[in-house]
PDB file of C-alpha atoms in Angstrom:
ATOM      1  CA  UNK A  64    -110.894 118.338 -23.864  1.00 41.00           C
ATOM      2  CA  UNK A  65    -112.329 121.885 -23.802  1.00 45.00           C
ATOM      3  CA  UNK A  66    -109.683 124.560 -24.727  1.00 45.00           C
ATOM      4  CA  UNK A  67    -109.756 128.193 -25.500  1.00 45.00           C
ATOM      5  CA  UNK A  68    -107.388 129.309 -28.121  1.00 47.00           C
ATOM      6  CA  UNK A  69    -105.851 132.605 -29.575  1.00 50.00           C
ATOM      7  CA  UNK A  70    -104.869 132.548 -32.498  1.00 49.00           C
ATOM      8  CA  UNK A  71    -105.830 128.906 -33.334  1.00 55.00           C
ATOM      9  CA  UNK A  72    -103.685 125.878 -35.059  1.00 68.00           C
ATOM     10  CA  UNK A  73    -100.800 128.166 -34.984  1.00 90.00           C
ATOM     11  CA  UNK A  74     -97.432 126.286 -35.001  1.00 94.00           C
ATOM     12  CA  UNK A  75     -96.593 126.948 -31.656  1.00 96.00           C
ATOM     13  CA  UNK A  76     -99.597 126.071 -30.031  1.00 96.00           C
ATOM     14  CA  UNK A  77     -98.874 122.490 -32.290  1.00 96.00           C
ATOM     15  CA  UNK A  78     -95.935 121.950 -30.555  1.00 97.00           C
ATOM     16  CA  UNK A  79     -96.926 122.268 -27.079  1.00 98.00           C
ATOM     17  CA  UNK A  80     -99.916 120.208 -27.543  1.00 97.00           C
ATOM     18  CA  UNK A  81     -97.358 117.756 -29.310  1.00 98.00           C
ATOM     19  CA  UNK A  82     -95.812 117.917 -26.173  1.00 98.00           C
ATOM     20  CA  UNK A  83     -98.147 117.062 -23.737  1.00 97.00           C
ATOM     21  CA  UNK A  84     -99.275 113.972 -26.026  1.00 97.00           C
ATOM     22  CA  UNK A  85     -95.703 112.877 -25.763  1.00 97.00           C
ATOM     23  CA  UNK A  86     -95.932 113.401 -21.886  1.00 96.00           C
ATOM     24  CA  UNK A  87     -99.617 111.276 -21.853  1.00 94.00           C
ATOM     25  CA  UNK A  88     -97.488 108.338 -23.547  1.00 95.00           C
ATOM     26  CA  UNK A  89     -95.289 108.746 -21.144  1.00 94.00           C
ATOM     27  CA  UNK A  90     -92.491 108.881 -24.273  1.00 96.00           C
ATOM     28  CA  UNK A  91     -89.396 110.664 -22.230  1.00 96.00           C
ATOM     29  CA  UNK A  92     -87.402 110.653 -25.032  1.00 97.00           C
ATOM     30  CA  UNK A  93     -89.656 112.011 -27.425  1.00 97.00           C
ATOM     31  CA  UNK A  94     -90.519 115.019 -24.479  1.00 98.00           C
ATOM     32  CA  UNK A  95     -86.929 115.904 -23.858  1.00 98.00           C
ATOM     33  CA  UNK A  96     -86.685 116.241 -27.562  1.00 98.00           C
ATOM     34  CA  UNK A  97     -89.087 118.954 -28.072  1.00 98.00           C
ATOM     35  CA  UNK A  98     -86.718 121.176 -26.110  1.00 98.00           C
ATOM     36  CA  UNK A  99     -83.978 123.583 -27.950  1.00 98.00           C
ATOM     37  CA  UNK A 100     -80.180 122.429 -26.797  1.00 97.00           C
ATOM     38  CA  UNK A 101     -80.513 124.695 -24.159  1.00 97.00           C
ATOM     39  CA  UNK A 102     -84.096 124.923 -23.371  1.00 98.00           C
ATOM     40  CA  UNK A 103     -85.010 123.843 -19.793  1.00 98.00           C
ATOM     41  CA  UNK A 104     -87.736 122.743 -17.495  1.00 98.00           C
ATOM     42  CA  UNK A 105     -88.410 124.543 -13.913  1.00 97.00           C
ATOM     43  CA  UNK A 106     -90.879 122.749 -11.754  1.00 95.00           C
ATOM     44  CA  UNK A 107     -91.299 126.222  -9.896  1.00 96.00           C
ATOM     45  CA  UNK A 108     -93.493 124.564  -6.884  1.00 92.00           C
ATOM     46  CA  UNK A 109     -90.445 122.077  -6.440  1.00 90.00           C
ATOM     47  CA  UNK A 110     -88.086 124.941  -7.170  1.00 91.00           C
ATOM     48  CA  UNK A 111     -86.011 122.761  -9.505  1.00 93.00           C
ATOM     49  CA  UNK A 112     -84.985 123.445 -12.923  1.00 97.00           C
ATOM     50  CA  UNK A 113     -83.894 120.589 -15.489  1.00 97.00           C
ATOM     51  CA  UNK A 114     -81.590 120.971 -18.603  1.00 98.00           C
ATOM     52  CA  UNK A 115     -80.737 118.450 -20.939  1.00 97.00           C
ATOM     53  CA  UNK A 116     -81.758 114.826 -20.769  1.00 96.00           C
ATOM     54  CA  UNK A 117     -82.572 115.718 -16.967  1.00 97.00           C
ATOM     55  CA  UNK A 118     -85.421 117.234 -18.634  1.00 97.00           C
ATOM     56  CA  UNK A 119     -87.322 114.062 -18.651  1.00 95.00           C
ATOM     57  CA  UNK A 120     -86.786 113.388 -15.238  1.00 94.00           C
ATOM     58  CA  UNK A 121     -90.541 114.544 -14.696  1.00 91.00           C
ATOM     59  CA  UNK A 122     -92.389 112.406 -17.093  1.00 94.00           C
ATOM     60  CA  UNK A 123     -90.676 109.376 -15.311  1.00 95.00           C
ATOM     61  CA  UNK A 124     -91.104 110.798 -11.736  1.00 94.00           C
ATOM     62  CA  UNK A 125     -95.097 111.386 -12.749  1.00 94.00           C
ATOM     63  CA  UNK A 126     -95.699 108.040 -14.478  1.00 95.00           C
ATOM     64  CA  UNK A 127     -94.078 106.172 -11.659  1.00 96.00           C
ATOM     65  CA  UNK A 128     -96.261 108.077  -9.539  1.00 97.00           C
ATOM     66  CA  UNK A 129     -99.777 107.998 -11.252  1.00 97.00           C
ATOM     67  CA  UNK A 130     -99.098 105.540 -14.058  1.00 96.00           C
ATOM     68  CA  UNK A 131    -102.626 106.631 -14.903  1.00 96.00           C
ATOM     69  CA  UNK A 132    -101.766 110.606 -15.455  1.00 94.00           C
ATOM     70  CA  UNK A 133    -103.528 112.107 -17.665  1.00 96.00           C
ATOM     71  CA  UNK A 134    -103.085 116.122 -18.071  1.00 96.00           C
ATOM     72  CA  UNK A 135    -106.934 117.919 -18.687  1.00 97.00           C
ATOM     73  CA  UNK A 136    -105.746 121.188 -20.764  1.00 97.00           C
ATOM     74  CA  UNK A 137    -108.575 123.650 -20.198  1.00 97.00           C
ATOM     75  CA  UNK A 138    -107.625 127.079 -21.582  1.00 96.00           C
ATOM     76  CA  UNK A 139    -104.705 127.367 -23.940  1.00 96.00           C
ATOM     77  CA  UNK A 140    -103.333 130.921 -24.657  1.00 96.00           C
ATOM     78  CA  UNK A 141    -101.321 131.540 -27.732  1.00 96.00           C
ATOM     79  CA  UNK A 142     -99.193 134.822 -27.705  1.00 94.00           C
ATOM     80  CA  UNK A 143     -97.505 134.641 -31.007  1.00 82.00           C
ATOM     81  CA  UNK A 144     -95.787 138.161 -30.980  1.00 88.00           C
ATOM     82  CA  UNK A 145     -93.568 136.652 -27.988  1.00 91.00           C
ATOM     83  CA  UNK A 146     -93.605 133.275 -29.233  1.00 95.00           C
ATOM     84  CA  UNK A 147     -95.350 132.513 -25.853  1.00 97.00           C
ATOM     85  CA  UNK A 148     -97.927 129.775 -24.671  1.00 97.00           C
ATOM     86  CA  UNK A 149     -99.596 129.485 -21.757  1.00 98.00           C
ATOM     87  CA  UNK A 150    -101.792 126.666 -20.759  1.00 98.00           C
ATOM     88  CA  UNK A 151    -104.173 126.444 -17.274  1.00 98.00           C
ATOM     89  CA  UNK A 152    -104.793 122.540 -16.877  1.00 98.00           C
ATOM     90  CA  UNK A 153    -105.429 119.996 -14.205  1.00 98.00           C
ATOM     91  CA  UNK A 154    -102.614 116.756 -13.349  1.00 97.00           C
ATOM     92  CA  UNK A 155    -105.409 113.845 -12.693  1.00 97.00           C
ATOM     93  CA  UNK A 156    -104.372 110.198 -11.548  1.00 97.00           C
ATOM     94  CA  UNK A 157    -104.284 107.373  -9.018  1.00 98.00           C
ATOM     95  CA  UNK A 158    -101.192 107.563  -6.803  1.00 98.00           C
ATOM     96  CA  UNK A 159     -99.891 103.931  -7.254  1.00 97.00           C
ATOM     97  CA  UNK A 160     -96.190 104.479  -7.091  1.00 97.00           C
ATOM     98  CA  UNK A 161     -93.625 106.248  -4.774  1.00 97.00           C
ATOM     99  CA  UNK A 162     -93.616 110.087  -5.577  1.00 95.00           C
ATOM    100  CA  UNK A 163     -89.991 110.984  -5.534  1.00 92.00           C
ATOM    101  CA  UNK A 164     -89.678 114.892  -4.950  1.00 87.00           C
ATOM    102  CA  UNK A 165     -86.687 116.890  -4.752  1.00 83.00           C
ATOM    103  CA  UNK A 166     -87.515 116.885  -0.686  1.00 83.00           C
ATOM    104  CA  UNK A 167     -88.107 113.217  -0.644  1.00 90.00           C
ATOM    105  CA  UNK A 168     -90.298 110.183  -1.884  1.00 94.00           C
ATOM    106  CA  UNK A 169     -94.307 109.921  -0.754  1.00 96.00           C
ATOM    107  CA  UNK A 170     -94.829 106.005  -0.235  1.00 96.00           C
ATOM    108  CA  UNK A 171     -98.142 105.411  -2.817  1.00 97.00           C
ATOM    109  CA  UNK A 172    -101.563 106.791  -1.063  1.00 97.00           C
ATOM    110  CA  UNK A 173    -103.445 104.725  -3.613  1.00 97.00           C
ATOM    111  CA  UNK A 174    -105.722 107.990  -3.648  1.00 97.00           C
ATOM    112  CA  UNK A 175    -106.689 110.639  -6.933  1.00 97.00           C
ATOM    113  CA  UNK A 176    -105.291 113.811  -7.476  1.00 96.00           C
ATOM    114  CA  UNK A 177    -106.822 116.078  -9.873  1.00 98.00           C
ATOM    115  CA  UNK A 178    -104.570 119.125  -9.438  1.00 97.00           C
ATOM    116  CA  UNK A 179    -104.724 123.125 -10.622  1.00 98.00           C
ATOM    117  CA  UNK A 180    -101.394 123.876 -12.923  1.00 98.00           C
ATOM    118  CA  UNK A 181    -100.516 126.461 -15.204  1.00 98.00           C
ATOM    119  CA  UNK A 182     -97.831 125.896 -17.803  1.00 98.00           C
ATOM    120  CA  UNK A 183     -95.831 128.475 -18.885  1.00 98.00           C
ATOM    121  CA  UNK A 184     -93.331 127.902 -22.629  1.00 98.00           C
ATOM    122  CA  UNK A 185     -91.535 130.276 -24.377  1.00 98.00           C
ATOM    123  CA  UNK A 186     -90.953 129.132 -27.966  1.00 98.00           C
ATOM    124  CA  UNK A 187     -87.806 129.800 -30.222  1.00 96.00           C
ATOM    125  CA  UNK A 188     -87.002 128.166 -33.855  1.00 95.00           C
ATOM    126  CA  UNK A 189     -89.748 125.692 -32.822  1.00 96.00           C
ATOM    127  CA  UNK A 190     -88.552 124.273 -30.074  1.00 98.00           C
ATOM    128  CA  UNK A 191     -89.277 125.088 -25.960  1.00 98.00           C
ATOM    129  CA  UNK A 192     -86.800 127.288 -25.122  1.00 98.00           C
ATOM    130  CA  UNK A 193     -88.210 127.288 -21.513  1.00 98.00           C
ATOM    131  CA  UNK A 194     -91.053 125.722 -19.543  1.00 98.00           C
ATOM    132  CA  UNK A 195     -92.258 126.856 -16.148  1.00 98.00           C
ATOM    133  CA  UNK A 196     -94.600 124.635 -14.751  1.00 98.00           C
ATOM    134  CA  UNK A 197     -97.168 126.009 -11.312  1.00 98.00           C
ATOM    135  CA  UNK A 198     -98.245 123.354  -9.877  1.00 96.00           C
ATOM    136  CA  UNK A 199    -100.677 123.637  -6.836  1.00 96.00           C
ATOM    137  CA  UNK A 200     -98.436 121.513  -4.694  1.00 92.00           C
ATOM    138  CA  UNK A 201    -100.118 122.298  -1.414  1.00 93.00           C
ATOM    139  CA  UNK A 202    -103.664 121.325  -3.789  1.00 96.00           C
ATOM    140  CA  UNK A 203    -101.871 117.927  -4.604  1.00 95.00           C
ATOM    141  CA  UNK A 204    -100.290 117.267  -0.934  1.00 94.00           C
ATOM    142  CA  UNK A 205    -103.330 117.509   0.477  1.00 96.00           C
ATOM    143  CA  UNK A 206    -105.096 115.262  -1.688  1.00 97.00           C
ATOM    144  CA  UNK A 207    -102.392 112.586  -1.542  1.00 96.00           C
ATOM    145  CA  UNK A 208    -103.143 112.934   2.244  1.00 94.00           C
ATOM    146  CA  UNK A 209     -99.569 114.189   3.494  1.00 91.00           C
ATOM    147  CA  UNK A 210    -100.729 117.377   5.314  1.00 83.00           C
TER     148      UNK A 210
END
């Protein structure tokens, strides 16, 4: 994993790399509690937001999807002064599973995805106090064959 870092091993940047761990175990619980009470997750390209245990939703909706996922973190920028982190990655895996979005399920392709992303948290008291996720969904469409 090749990552560019400001401000290096600071505590935020440990918790968001904490958190996509979590995510690669596919440990919903464990995700959903690296969020403040009222932290939240919008999955801008889906133009949903999650709160609460609803949070989670996405691990399980991904690893149904591409039990293989694995998340290829490539630049990692740590803003510190606005407790912000920002992380440009790639979503990778093997579309085994029905893909449920929030306008309805793609039956499994059985074909990769390596998808653009950018990630970005906002930090407070050391939990996510919000996460916006960019996803390239017209990137990841098109390589799960739909358009």
């Amino acid at each position: 994993m090749k990552a560019s870092v400001i401000n290096q091993n600071s505590e935020n940047e440990k918790l968001i790399r904490e958190l996509y761990r979590i995510a690669e175990e596919q440990d919903t619980q464990g995700f959903v509690g690296l969020f403040a009470e009222d932290g939240y997750f919008w999955d801008v390209s889906a133009g949903t937001k999650y709160y609460g245990q609803d949070i989670g939703k996405t691990v399980d909706v991904y690893a149904t999807a591409f039990p293989d996922m694995h998340r290829e973190l490539y630049d990692l920028y740590v803003l510190e002064n606005e407790n912000t982190v920002v992380v440009e990655l790639s979503l990778n895996g093997t579309h085994n599973g029905p893909l449920q979005l929030p306008s309805g399920t793609i039956p499994a392709t059985n074909k990769t995805m390596q998808t653009p992303c950018c990630d970005v948290f906002k930090i407070e008291n050391g939990k996510i106090k919000s996460f916006h996720c960019y996803t390239a969904a017209t990137i990841l469409l098109g390589q799960l064959g739909v358009f």
